[in-house]
Each structure stands twice: as C-alpha cells, then as structure tokens.
Amino acid sequence: MGGARSKDGLEALKERLLAGDTRALARAISLVEGGGEAGRQMTQLTFTHAGSAFVVGVTGIPGAGKSTLVDGLATLYRKADERVGVVAVDPSSAFSGGALLGDRIRMQRHTSDPGVFIRSMATRQHLGGLAVATPAVVDLIDAAGHQRILIETVGVGQDEIEVIEMADTVVVAMVPGLGDDVQAIKAGILEVADIFVINKSDHEGADRLHQELENLRGLVEHPKGEWVSPIVRTVATTGEGIEELRAAIEQHAADPRNRPRRQERLRRAWARRLRELIDEGLWSRLLEAMPLAQEMDGLVAEIAGRRRDPFSVAESILRRVRLKAGK
Ligand SMILES: Nc1nc2c(ncn2[C@@H]2O[C@H](COP(=O)(O)OP(=O)(O)O)[C@@H](O)[C@H]2O)c(=O)[nH]1
Ligand SMILES: [Mg+2]
C-alpha cells in the first residue's frame, strides 16, 4: 500500500485496472484528476489499451432529463450484459458539493452492480479543465473494460462542446415548453447533434418543439445522402421511448456514412490536444531556460501603460529563444 505513486505501484495499478478492478479504476481516476506526474504516467500506461468502448455523449440544459435518460440507457445495456461506464460532468456540483440528491438516489440502484461504474466530475477540481480531464477519465473506464460509456454534460461552455466531441454518438436532449428560442442551443451543439431527443414528451408543447426542431434541422447543411439526425421522443421517467433511443444510437453507430464524420471529429479533438501539450511544454521549457516570471511583470506593466506594444515585446522575448532538438 501507499506505493501507488512509484513506478512499480503504477504498473501494478494499471494491471489491476486492465483486469477490470473497480477500486483500481477509481484510484487511477483520482490520480488523473489530480493532474500531477502520477496521473500523467497513468494516462501514458493505459492509453493504448483504450479506444474500444462505444462512447455516447448526452447533452442538454439542466433539468432536461439527461441523468434520467442515461440511467435508462444504462439499464438497457446492463440487460444486454454489457459493462457500462457513466461520467456525469456537472459544473454545478462544484457548488452543491457533489451529485444532486436525485442523481444519487437514481445511481444507488447500480451501486451493487460491478458492471456499472459511475463517476461524477465537477469543474473545480481539474487542472487543465474538463476538456482535458474528461477524455482521460473516459479512457481509463474504457481500458478497464466497460464497453458502453455514457457521458452526461450540460451543453453550455466551449469546454463541454470539446468533451462531447470525443463521443462516438452525440445525443442532444431538449424539453418542451421553454419558449421558442429553442433553449439557446448553441450552433456548435446543433452541429454535433447526431440524435435529438425530446424528453418530457408528456409535457405540453412536444409537438411544437418537434416542428421547430425539424425546421432547425433543415437549416444545417446536409450534403446529399448524409445522416439526418433523427428526433426521438421520450418520457425518461417512465422509460417510454428509451428503447427507440437505444435503437437510434445503434443505427447511428452502425451506419458507415457516419464514420468519416466521427473520425474527423476525433482527429480535430486530438489535434487540439496535441497542440495544447506542445504549447504547455514549450512554455514551461521557455521558463526553465530563462526565468521570465519577474521580467514579465515589468513588461506587462509597460504594455498596460502603453509604453510598449505587445507584439514587439513578444518578439523581443522570442528572439532570445534558441529552439534545440532533444535535451
Ligand atoms: N415529467 C417528466 N419528468 C421528467 C422526465 N425526465 C426527467 N424528469 C424529471 O426531471 C427532473 C430532472 O431530471 P434529471 O434527469 O435530473 O435532469 P438533468 O439535469 O438533465 O440530468 C427530475 O425530477 C426527473 O425526475 C420526463 O420525461 N417527464
Ligand atoms: Mg443530471
């Protein structure tokens, strides 16, 4: 015990994780969330073991019924004997101190089932933000052998759009009766929606929302013969329509026309991530090579005082940098 941070400790942890040990998985996730060196090594050790799970992203405004939908899907997948992972990305839980009470009660049904692994993530605790932490956590759950992973996010910030881009199929959940601004759906979210869900179809206004969505869907460019995101109606609390949603996800996953789009989405996300890592690395090496921190204060003050412009200050620093290959 206590050796999880040593190299051997991490190796042993990795082996247990790959064997599907839930406690090892939870421990590895904590390391990754911590953002330190051990977390980075854990990601490196497990990276090539991930990538085979099918990841479904469910996004929508708070209260749309995402958790209830995810729970319904998880239950269906369990009936088919698939191991399920659930990642609830909930910035609001940073304030309430954890999953909402309703979520906790719902999740309790699965707590005695080792075939379901549930993790909720709040923004606050993550270095590098959710866009970095969530895919890393999903990969760990994947490497631990959970074939179906459901990510729940509130579709608001750029971070979350980036999170959802990692999913194989993206479900956008909406609810009727919120007026005709179509719930402030961001153009970005609309474009990544592979399936629309009208949840709370038992509420008034479902027909109207359905019509609005069809109109909106018509506005998004669809090259001929491309996948047109279906609209599925559900009442998540009774389970109505969940089977149809599962089938729509299946169809989207199996449709060969969707492969290029999915690959492009993934490629874009990894290109961004790689770029970030290089940026971070360059910056920290730069600071190692020349202790700029103090000098920066003075330079920033000069810029703020309009005595020098930011372009020439940046240029003067960069001129002092000699990029060297290797160490
Ligand atoms: N009437 C009705 N209530 C629902 C439905 N789906 C979810 N709810 C309720 O709406 C509330 C918010 O659901 P939740 O799944 O926590 O939404 P989330 O914030 O998007 O995760 C809960 O009280 C649910 O029981 C539905 O289809 N019909
Ligand atoms: Mg929720």
CSV table of C-alpha atoms and ligand atoms in Angstrom, one decimal:
chain,number,residue,atom,x,y,z
A,1,MET,CA,0.0,0.0,0.0
A,2,GLY,CA,1.0,3.6,-0.3
A,3,GLY,CA,3.2,2.8,-3.3
A,4,ALA,CA,0.7,3.7,-6.0
A,5,ARG,CA,2.9,6.7,-7.0
A,6,SER,CA,6.1,4.7,-7.5
A,7,LYS,CA,6.7,3.3,-10.9
A,8,ASP,CA,6.1,-0.3,-9.8
A,9,GLY,CA,3.0,0.9,-7.9
A,10,LEU,CA,1.6,2.4,-11.1
A,11,GLU,CA,2.4,-0.7,-13.1
A,12,ALA,CA,0.5,-2.8,-10.5
A,13,LEU,CA,-2.4,-0.4,-10.5
A,14,LYS,CA,-2.5,-0.5,-14.3
A,15,GLU,CA,-2.6,-4.3,-14.3
A,16,ARG,CA,-5.5,-4.3,-11.8
A,17,LEU,CA,-7.3,-1.7,-13.8
A,18,LEU,CA,-6.9,-3.6,-17.0
A,19,ALA,CA,-8.3,-6.7,-15.3
A,20,GLY,CA,-11.4,-4.7,-14.5
A,21,ASP,CA,-10.8,-4.0,-10.8
A,22,THR,CA,-13.2,-1.2,-9.9
A,23,ARG,CA,-11.2,0.1,-7.0
A,24,ALA,CA,-8.1,0.3,-9.1
A,25,LEU,CA,-10.1,2.2,-11.7
A,26,ALA,CA,-11.3,4.7,-9.1
A,27,ARG,CA,-7.8,5.2,-7.8
A,28,ALA,CA,-6.4,5.7,-11.3
A,29,ILE,CA,-9.1,8.3,-12.0
A,30,SER,CA,-8.2,10.2,-8.8
A,31,LEU,CA,-4.6,10.3,-9.9
A,32,VAL,CA,-5.5,11.6,-13.4
A,33,GLU,CA,-7.9,14.2,-11.9
A,34,GLY,CA,-5.2,15.3,-9.6
A,35,GLY,CA,-3.2,16.5,-12.6
A,36,GLY,CA,0.2,15.5,-11.3
A,37,GLU,CA,3.0,13.4,-12.6
A,38,ALA,CA,1.5,10.1,-11.4
A,39,GLY,CA,-1.7,11.0,-13.3
A,40,ARG,CA,0.2,11.7,-16.4
A,41,GLN,CA,2.1,8.4,-16.2
A,42,MET,CA,-1.2,6.6,-15.6
A,43,THR,CA,-2.6,8.1,-18.8
A,44,GLN,CA,0.5,7.1,-20.7
A,45,LEU,CA,0.5,3.5,-19.3
A,46,THR,CA,-3.1,2.9,-20.3
A,47,PHE,CA,-3.6,5.0,-23.4
A,48,THR,CA,-3.1,2.2,-26.0
A,49,HIS,CA,-5.5,0.0,-24.0
A,50,ALA,CA,-8.4,2.4,-24.5
A,51,GLY,CA,-10.3,3.2,-27.7
A,52,SER,CA,-12.6,0.2,-28.0
A,53,ALA,CA,-15.5,1.4,-25.9
A,54,PHE,CA,-18.5,2.9,-27.6
A,55,VAL,CA,-19.0,6.4,-26.1
A,56,VAL,CA,-22.3,8.2,-26.1
A,57,GLY,CA,-22.5,11.8,-25.1
A,58,VAL,CA,-25.8,13.2,-23.8
A,59,THR,CA,-26.0,16.9,-23.6
A,60,GLY,CA,-28.7,19.5,-22.8
A,61,ILE,CA,-29.7,22.1,-20.3
A,62,PRO,CA,-30.0,21.4,-16.6
A,63,GLY,CA,-33.3,19.6,-15.9
A,64,ALA,CA,-33.7,18.3,-19.4
A,65,GLY,CA,-33.6,14.8,-18.0
A,66,LYS,CA,-30.1,13.8,-19.1
A,67,SER,CA,-29.4,11.8,-15.9
A,68,THR,CA,-32.7,10.0,-16.2
A,69,LEU,CA,-32.1,9.2,-19.8
A,70,VAL,CA,-28.5,8.0,-19.1
A,71,ASP,CA,-29.9,5.8,-16.3
A,72,GLY,CA,-32.5,4.3,-18.6
A,73,LEU,CA,-29.9,3.5,-21.3
A,74,ALA,CA,-27.5,2.1,-18.7
A,75,THR,CA,-30.3,-0.2,-17.5
A,76,LEU,CA,-30.9,-1.4,-21.1
A,77,TYR,CA,-27.2,-2.0,-21.7
A,78,ARG,CA,-27.0,-4.0,-18.5
A,79,LYS,CA,-29.8,-6.2,-19.6
A,80,ALA,CA,-27.7,-7.0,-22.7
A,81,ASP,CA,-24.9,-7.8,-20.2
A,82,GLU,CA,-22.7,-5.0,-21.4
A,83,ARG,CA,-20.4,-3.3,-18.9
A,84,VAL,CA,-21.3,0.3,-18.6
A,85,GLY,CA,-19.5,3.4,-17.5
A,86,VAL,CA,-21.2,6.7,-16.7
A,87,VAL,CA,-19.4,10.0,-16.4
A,88,ALA,CA,-21.5,12.9,-15.3
A,89,VAL,CA,-19.8,16.2,-16.0
A,90,ASP,CA,-21.6,18.7,-13.8
A,91,PRO,CA,-20.1,22.1,-13.2
A,92,SER,CA,-23.0,22.9,-10.8
A,93,SER,CA,-21.9,20.1,-8.5
A,94,ALA,CA,-18.8,22.2,-7.7
A,95,PHE,CA,-21.2,24.4,-5.8
A,96,SER,CA,-23.6,21.8,-4.3
A,97,GLY,CA,-20.7,19.6,-3.3
A,98,GLY,CA,-21.4,16.5,-5.4
A,99,ALA,CA,-24.1,14.9,-7.4
A,100,LEU,CA,-27.6,16.2,-7.0
A,101,LEU,CA,-29.7,14.3,-4.5
A,102,GLY,CA,-31.9,12.9,-7.3
A,103,ASP,CA,-28.9,11.6,-9.1
A,104,ARG,CA,-27.5,10.0,-6.1
A,105,ILE,CA,-30.8,8.1,-5.4
A,106,ARG,CA,-31.0,7.1,-9.0
A,107,MET,CA,-27.5,5.8,-9.1
A,108,GLN,CA,-27.9,3.8,-5.9
A,109,ARG,CA,-29.8,1.2,-8.0
A,110,HIS,CA,-26.5,0.5,-9.7
A,111,THR,CA,-24.1,0.7,-6.7
A,112,SER,CA,-24.3,-3.0,-6.0
A,113,ASP,CA,-23.7,-3.8,-9.7
A,114,PRO,CA,-20.0,-4.1,-10.5
A,115,GLY,CA,-21.0,-3.9,-14.2
A,116,VAL,CA,-21.8,-0.2,-13.8
A,117,PHE,CA,-19.1,2.3,-13.0
A,118,ILE,CA,-20.3,5.8,-12.2
A,119,ARG,CA,-18.2,8.9,-11.7
A,120,SER,CA,-19.3,12.5,-11.5
A,121,MET,CA,-16.9,15.3,-12.2
A,122,ALA,CA,-17.1,18.9,-11.3
A,123,THR,CA,-15.1,21.7,-13.0
A,124,ARG,CA,-13.4,23.0,-9.9
A,125,GLN,CA,-11.1,20.1,-9.1
A,126,HIS,CA,-9.5,19.7,-12.6
A,127,LEU,CA,-6.3,21.1,-13.7
A,128,GLY,CA,-6.4,21.9,-17.4
A,129,GLY,CA,-10.2,21.9,-17.3
A,130,LEU,CA,-12.9,19.4,-18.1
A,131,ALA,CA,-12.0,19.3,-21.8
A,132,VAL,CA,-8.7,17.6,-20.7
A,133,ALA,CA,-9.8,15.7,-17.7
A,134,THR,CA,-13.0,14.1,-19.1
A,135,PRO,CA,-11.5,12.3,-22.1
A,136,ALA,CA,-8.7,11.0,-19.8
A,137,VAL,CA,-11.2,9.6,-17.4
A,138,VAL,CA,-13.3,8.1,-20.1
A,139,ASP,CA,-10.2,6.4,-21.5
A,140,LEU,CA,-9.5,4.8,-18.1
A,141,ILE,CA,-13.0,3.5,-17.8
A,142,ASP,CA,-12.7,2.2,-21.4
A,143,ALA,CA,-9.3,0.5,-20.6
A,144,ALA,CA,-11.0,-1.2,-17.6
A,145,GLY,CA,-13.3,-3.0,-20.0
A,146,HIS,CA,-16.5,-1.0,-19.9
A,147,GLN,CA,-17.9,-1.4,-23.4
A,148,ARG,CA,-20.5,1.3,-23.2
A,149,ILE,CA,-19.7,4.7,-21.8
A,150,LEU,CA,-22.3,7.4,-21.3
A,151,ILE,CA,-21.1,11.0,-20.8
A,152,GLU,CA,-23.6,13.5,-19.4
A,153,THR,CA,-22.8,17.2,-19.9
A,154,VAL,CA,-24.6,20.4,-19.7
A,155,GLY,CA,-24.1,21.8,-23.1
A,156,VAL,CA,-23.0,25.3,-22.4
A,157,GLY,CA,-19.3,26.1,-22.5
A,158,GLN,CA,-16.7,25.5,-25.1
A,159,ASP,CA,-15.1,23.0,-22.7
A,160,GLU,CA,-18.2,20.9,-22.9
A,161,ILE,CA,-18.5,21.0,-26.6
A,162,GLU,CA,-14.9,19.8,-26.7
A,163,VAL,CA,-15.8,17.0,-24.3
A,164,ILE,CA,-18.8,15.9,-26.3
A,165,GLU,CA,-16.7,15.9,-29.5
A,166,MET,CA,-14.9,12.8,-28.1
A,167,ALA,CA,-18.1,10.8,-28.2
A,168,ASP,CA,-19.0,8.4,-30.9
A,169,THR,CA,-22.6,9.4,-30.9
A,170,VAL,CA,-23.9,12.7,-29.5
A,171,VAL,CA,-27.5,12.9,-28.2
A,172,VAL,CA,-28.9,16.4,-27.6
A,173,ALA,CA,-31.8,16.3,-25.1
A,174,MET,CA,-34.4,19.0,-25.2
A,175,VAL,CA,-37.7,19.6,-23.4
A,176,PRO,CA,-40.9,21.2,-24.5
A,177,GLY,CA,-42.5,24.3,-23.1
A,178,LEU,CA,-39.4,26.5,-22.8
A,179,GLY,CA,-40.3,29.1,-25.4
A,180,ASP,CA,-39.2,29.4,-29.0
A,181,ASP,CA,-35.6,30.5,-28.6
A,182,VAL,CA,-35.2,26.7,-28.9
A,183,GLN,CA,-33.5,26.7,-25.5
A,184,ALA,CA,-30.5,28.7,-26.6
A,185,ILE,CA,-29.0,25.8,-28.5
A,186,LYS,CA,-25.6,26.9,-29.5
A,187,ALA,CA,-24.8,26.5,-33.2
A,188,GLY,CA,-21.9,24.3,-32.1
A,189,ILE,CA,-24.1,21.9,-30.2
A,190,LEU,CA,-26.6,21.7,-33.1
A,191,GLU,CA,-23.8,20.8,-35.5
A,192,VAL,CA,-22.6,17.9,-33.3
A,193,ALA,CA,-26.1,16.5,-32.6
A,194,ASP,CA,-26.3,13.0,-34.1
A,195,ILE,CA,-29.7,12.4,-32.4
A,196,PHE,CA,-32.2,14.8,-31.0
A,197,VAL,CA,-34.3,13.8,-28.0
A,198,ILE,CA,-37.5,15.5,-27.0
A,199,ASN,CA,-37.6,14.4,-23.4
A,200,LYS,CA,-40.6,15.1,-21.1
A,201,SER,CA,-42.8,14.4,-24.1
A,202,ASP,CA,-45.6,14.1,-21.5
A,203,HIS,CA,-45.4,17.8,-21.1
A,204,GLU,CA,-47.3,20.3,-23.3
A,205,GLY,CA,-45.6,21.6,-26.3
A,206,ALA,CA,-43.8,18.5,-27.6
A,207,ASP,CA,-45.4,18.7,-31.0
A,208,ARG,CA,-44.4,22.3,-31.3
A,209,LEU,CA,-40.8,21.6,-30.3
A,210,HIS,CA,-40.8,18.7,-32.7
A,211,GLN,CA,-41.8,21.1,-35.5
A,212,GLU,CA,-39.2,23.7,-34.5
A,213,LEU,CA,-36.5,21.1,-34.4
A,214,GLU,CA,-37.4,19.8,-37.9
A,215,ASN,CA,-37.2,23.4,-39.2
A,216,LEU,CA,-33.9,23.9,-37.4
A,217,ARG,CA,-32.5,20.6,-38.7
A,218,GLY,CA,-33.3,21.8,-42.2
A,219,LEU,CA,-31.1,24.8,-41.7
A,220,VAL,CA,-28.0,22.7,-41.1
A,221,GLU,CA,-26.3,21.8,-44.3
A,222,HIS,CA,-26.7,18.2,-45.2
A,223,PRO,CA,-24.8,17.0,-48.2
A,224,LYS,CA,-26.9,14.6,-50.1
A,225,GLY,CA,-27.2,11.1,-48.6
A,226,GLU,CA,-25.7,12.1,-45.3
A,227,TRP,CA,-27.1,11.0,-41.9
A,228,VAL,CA,-30.0,13.2,-40.9
A,229,SER,CA,-30.2,13.4,-37.1
A,230,PRO,CA,-33.5,11.7,-36.0
A,231,ILE,CA,-35.8,13.2,-33.5
A,232,VAL,CA,-36.7,10.7,-30.7
A,233,ARG,CA,-39.5,11.4,-28.2
A,234,THR,CA,-39.0,10.1,-24.7
A,235,VAL,CA,-40.5,10.2,-21.2
A,236,ALA,CA,-37.4,9.2,-19.3
A,237,THR,CA,-39.1,8.8,-16.0
A,238,THR,CA,-41.4,6.1,-17.3
A,239,GLY,CA,-38.9,4.6,-19.8
A,240,GLU,CA,-41.1,5.5,-22.8
A,241,GLY,CA,-39.0,5.9,-25.9
A,242,ILE,CA,-35.8,4.7,-24.3
A,243,GLU,CA,-35.8,1.6,-26.4
A,244,GLU,CA,-36.2,3.8,-29.5
A,245,LEU,CA,-33.3,6.0,-28.4
A,246,ARG,CA,-31.1,2.9,-27.9
A,247,ALA,CA,-32.1,1.8,-31.4
A,248,ALA,CA,-31.3,5.2,-32.9
A,249,ILE,CA,-27.9,5.2,-31.2
A,250,GLU,CA,-27.3,1.7,-32.6
A,251,GLN,CA,-28.3,2.8,-36.1
A,252,HIS,CA,-26.0,5.9,-35.9
A,253,ALA,CA,-23.1,3.7,-34.7
A,254,ALA,CA,-23.6,1.1,-37.4
A,255,ASP,CA,-24.2,3.5,-40.3
A,256,PRO,CA,-21.0,3.6,-42.4
A,257,ARG,CA,-21.8,7.1,-43.6
A,258,ASN,CA,-21.1,8.4,-40.2
A,259,ARG,CA,-17.6,7.0,-39.9
A,260,PRO,CA,-15.8,9.8,-41.7
A,261,ARG,CA,-17.5,12.5,-39.7
A,262,ARG,CA,-16.8,10.7,-36.4
A,263,GLN,CA,-13.1,10.3,-37.4
A,264,GLU,CA,-12.9,13.9,-38.4
A,265,ARG,CA,-14.3,14.9,-35.0
A,266,LEU,CA,-11.8,12.8,-33.2
A,267,ARG,CA,-8.9,13.9,-35.3
A,268,ARG,CA,-9.8,17.5,-34.6
A,269,ALA,CA,-10.0,16.9,-30.9
A,270,TRP,CA,-6.7,15.1,-30.8
A,271,ALA,CA,-5.0,17.7,-33.0
A,272,ARG,CA,-6.1,20.3,-30.5
A,273,ARG,CA,-4.9,18.3,-27.5
A,274,LEU,CA,-1.6,17.7,-29.1
A,275,ARG,CA,-1.2,21.3,-29.8
A,276,GLU,CA,-2.1,22.2,-26.2
A,277,LEU,CA,0.5,19.8,-24.9
A,278,ILE,CA,3.2,21.3,-27.2
A,279,ASP,CA,2.2,24.8,-26.1
A,280,GLU,CA,2.4,23.9,-22.5
A,281,GLY,CA,5.7,22.1,-22.9
A,282,LEU,CA,7.2,25.0,-24.9
A,283,TRP,CA,6.1,27.5,-22.3
A,284,SER,CA,7.5,25.6,-19.4
A,285,ARG,CA,10.8,24.9,-21.2
A,286,LEU,CA,11.0,28.6,-22.0
A,287,LEU,CA,10.5,29.5,-18.4
A,288,GLU,CA,13.2,26.9,-17.4
A,289,ALA,CA,15.6,28.3,-19.9
A,290,MET,CA,15.1,31.9,-18.9
A,291,PRO,CA,13.4,32.9,-15.7
A,292,LEU,CA,10.9,35.3,-17.2
A,293,ALA,CA,8.5,35.5,-14.4
A,294,GLN,CA,9.9,38.6,-12.8
A,295,GLU,CA,10.8,40.3,-16.1
A,296,MET,CA,7.3,39.6,-17.3
A,297,ASP,CA,5.7,41.7,-14.6
A,298,GLY,CA,7.7,44.7,-15.7
A,299,LEU,CA,7.0,44.0,-19.4
A,300,VAL,CA,3.3,43.6,-18.8
A,301,ALA,CA,3.3,46.9,-16.8
A,302,GLU,CA,4.9,48.6,-19.8
A,303,ILE,CA,2.3,47.2,-22.2
A,304,ALA,CA,-0.5,48.1,-19.8
A,305,GLY,CA,0.9,51.6,-19.6
A,306,ARG,CA,1.0,51.8,-23.4
A,307,ARG,CA,4.7,52.4,-23.4
A,308,ARG,CA,5.4,49.4,-25.5
A,309,ASP,CA,3.2,47.3,-27.7
A,310,PRO,CA,2.6,43.6,-27.0
A,311,PHE,CA,3.8,42.4,-30.4
A,312,SER,CA,7.3,43.8,-30.1
A,313,VAL,CA,7.6,42.7,-26.5
A,314,ALA,CA,6.7,39.1,-27.5
A,315,GLU,CA,9.0,39.3,-30.5
A,316,SER,CA,11.9,40.5,-28.3
A,317,ILE,CA,11.5,37.6,-26.0
A,318,LEU,CA,11.2,35.1,-28.8
A,319,ARG,CA,14.4,36.4,-30.4
A,320,ARG,CA,16.2,35.3,-27.3
A,321,VAL,CA,15.0,31.7,-27.7
A,322,ARG,CA,17.0,29.1,-29.4
A,323,LEU,CA,15.0,26.0,-30.1
A,324,LYS,CA,17.1,23.0,-29.7
A,325,ALA,CA,16.3,19.5,-30.6
A,326,GLY,CA,16.4,17.0,-27.7
A,327,LYS,CA,17.5,17.8,-24.3
B,1,LIG,N1,-42.5,14.6,-16.4
B,1,LIG,C1,-41.3,14.2,-16.6
B,1,LIG,N2,-40.3,14.4,-15.8
B,1,LIG,C2,-39.0,14.0,-16.1
B,1,LIG,C3,-38.7,13.4,-17.3
B,1,LIG,N3,-37.4,13.1,-17.4
B,1,LIG,C4,-36.9,13.5,-16.2
B,1,LIG,N4,-37.8,14.1,-15.5
B,1,LIG,C5,-37.6,14.7,-14.2
B,1,LIG,O1,-37.0,16.0,-14.4
B,1,LIG,C6,-36.1,16.3,-13.3
B,1,LIG,C7,-34.7,16.5,-13.9
B,1,LIG,O2,-34.2,15.3,-14.4
B,1,LIG,P1,-32.6,15.0,-14.5
B,1,LIG,O3,-32.5,13.6,-15.2
B,1,LIG,O4,-32.0,15.1,-13.2
B,1,LIG,O5,-32.2,16.1,-15.5
B,1,LIG,P2,-30.7,16.6,-15.9
B,1,LIG,O6,-30.4,17.8,-15.1
B,1,LIG,O7,-30.7,16.9,-17.3
B,1,LIG,O8,-29.8,15.5,-15.6
B,1,LIG,C8,-36.1,15.1,-12.4
B,1,LIG,O9,-37.0,15.4,-11.3
B,1,LIG,C9,-36.7,14.0,-13.2
B,1,LIG,O10,-37.4,13.0,-12.5
B,1,LIG,C10,-39.8,13.1,-18.2
B,1,LIG,O11,-39.7,12.6,-19.3
B,1,LIG,N5,-41.1,13.6,-17.8
B,2,MG,MG,-28.0,15.4,-14.4
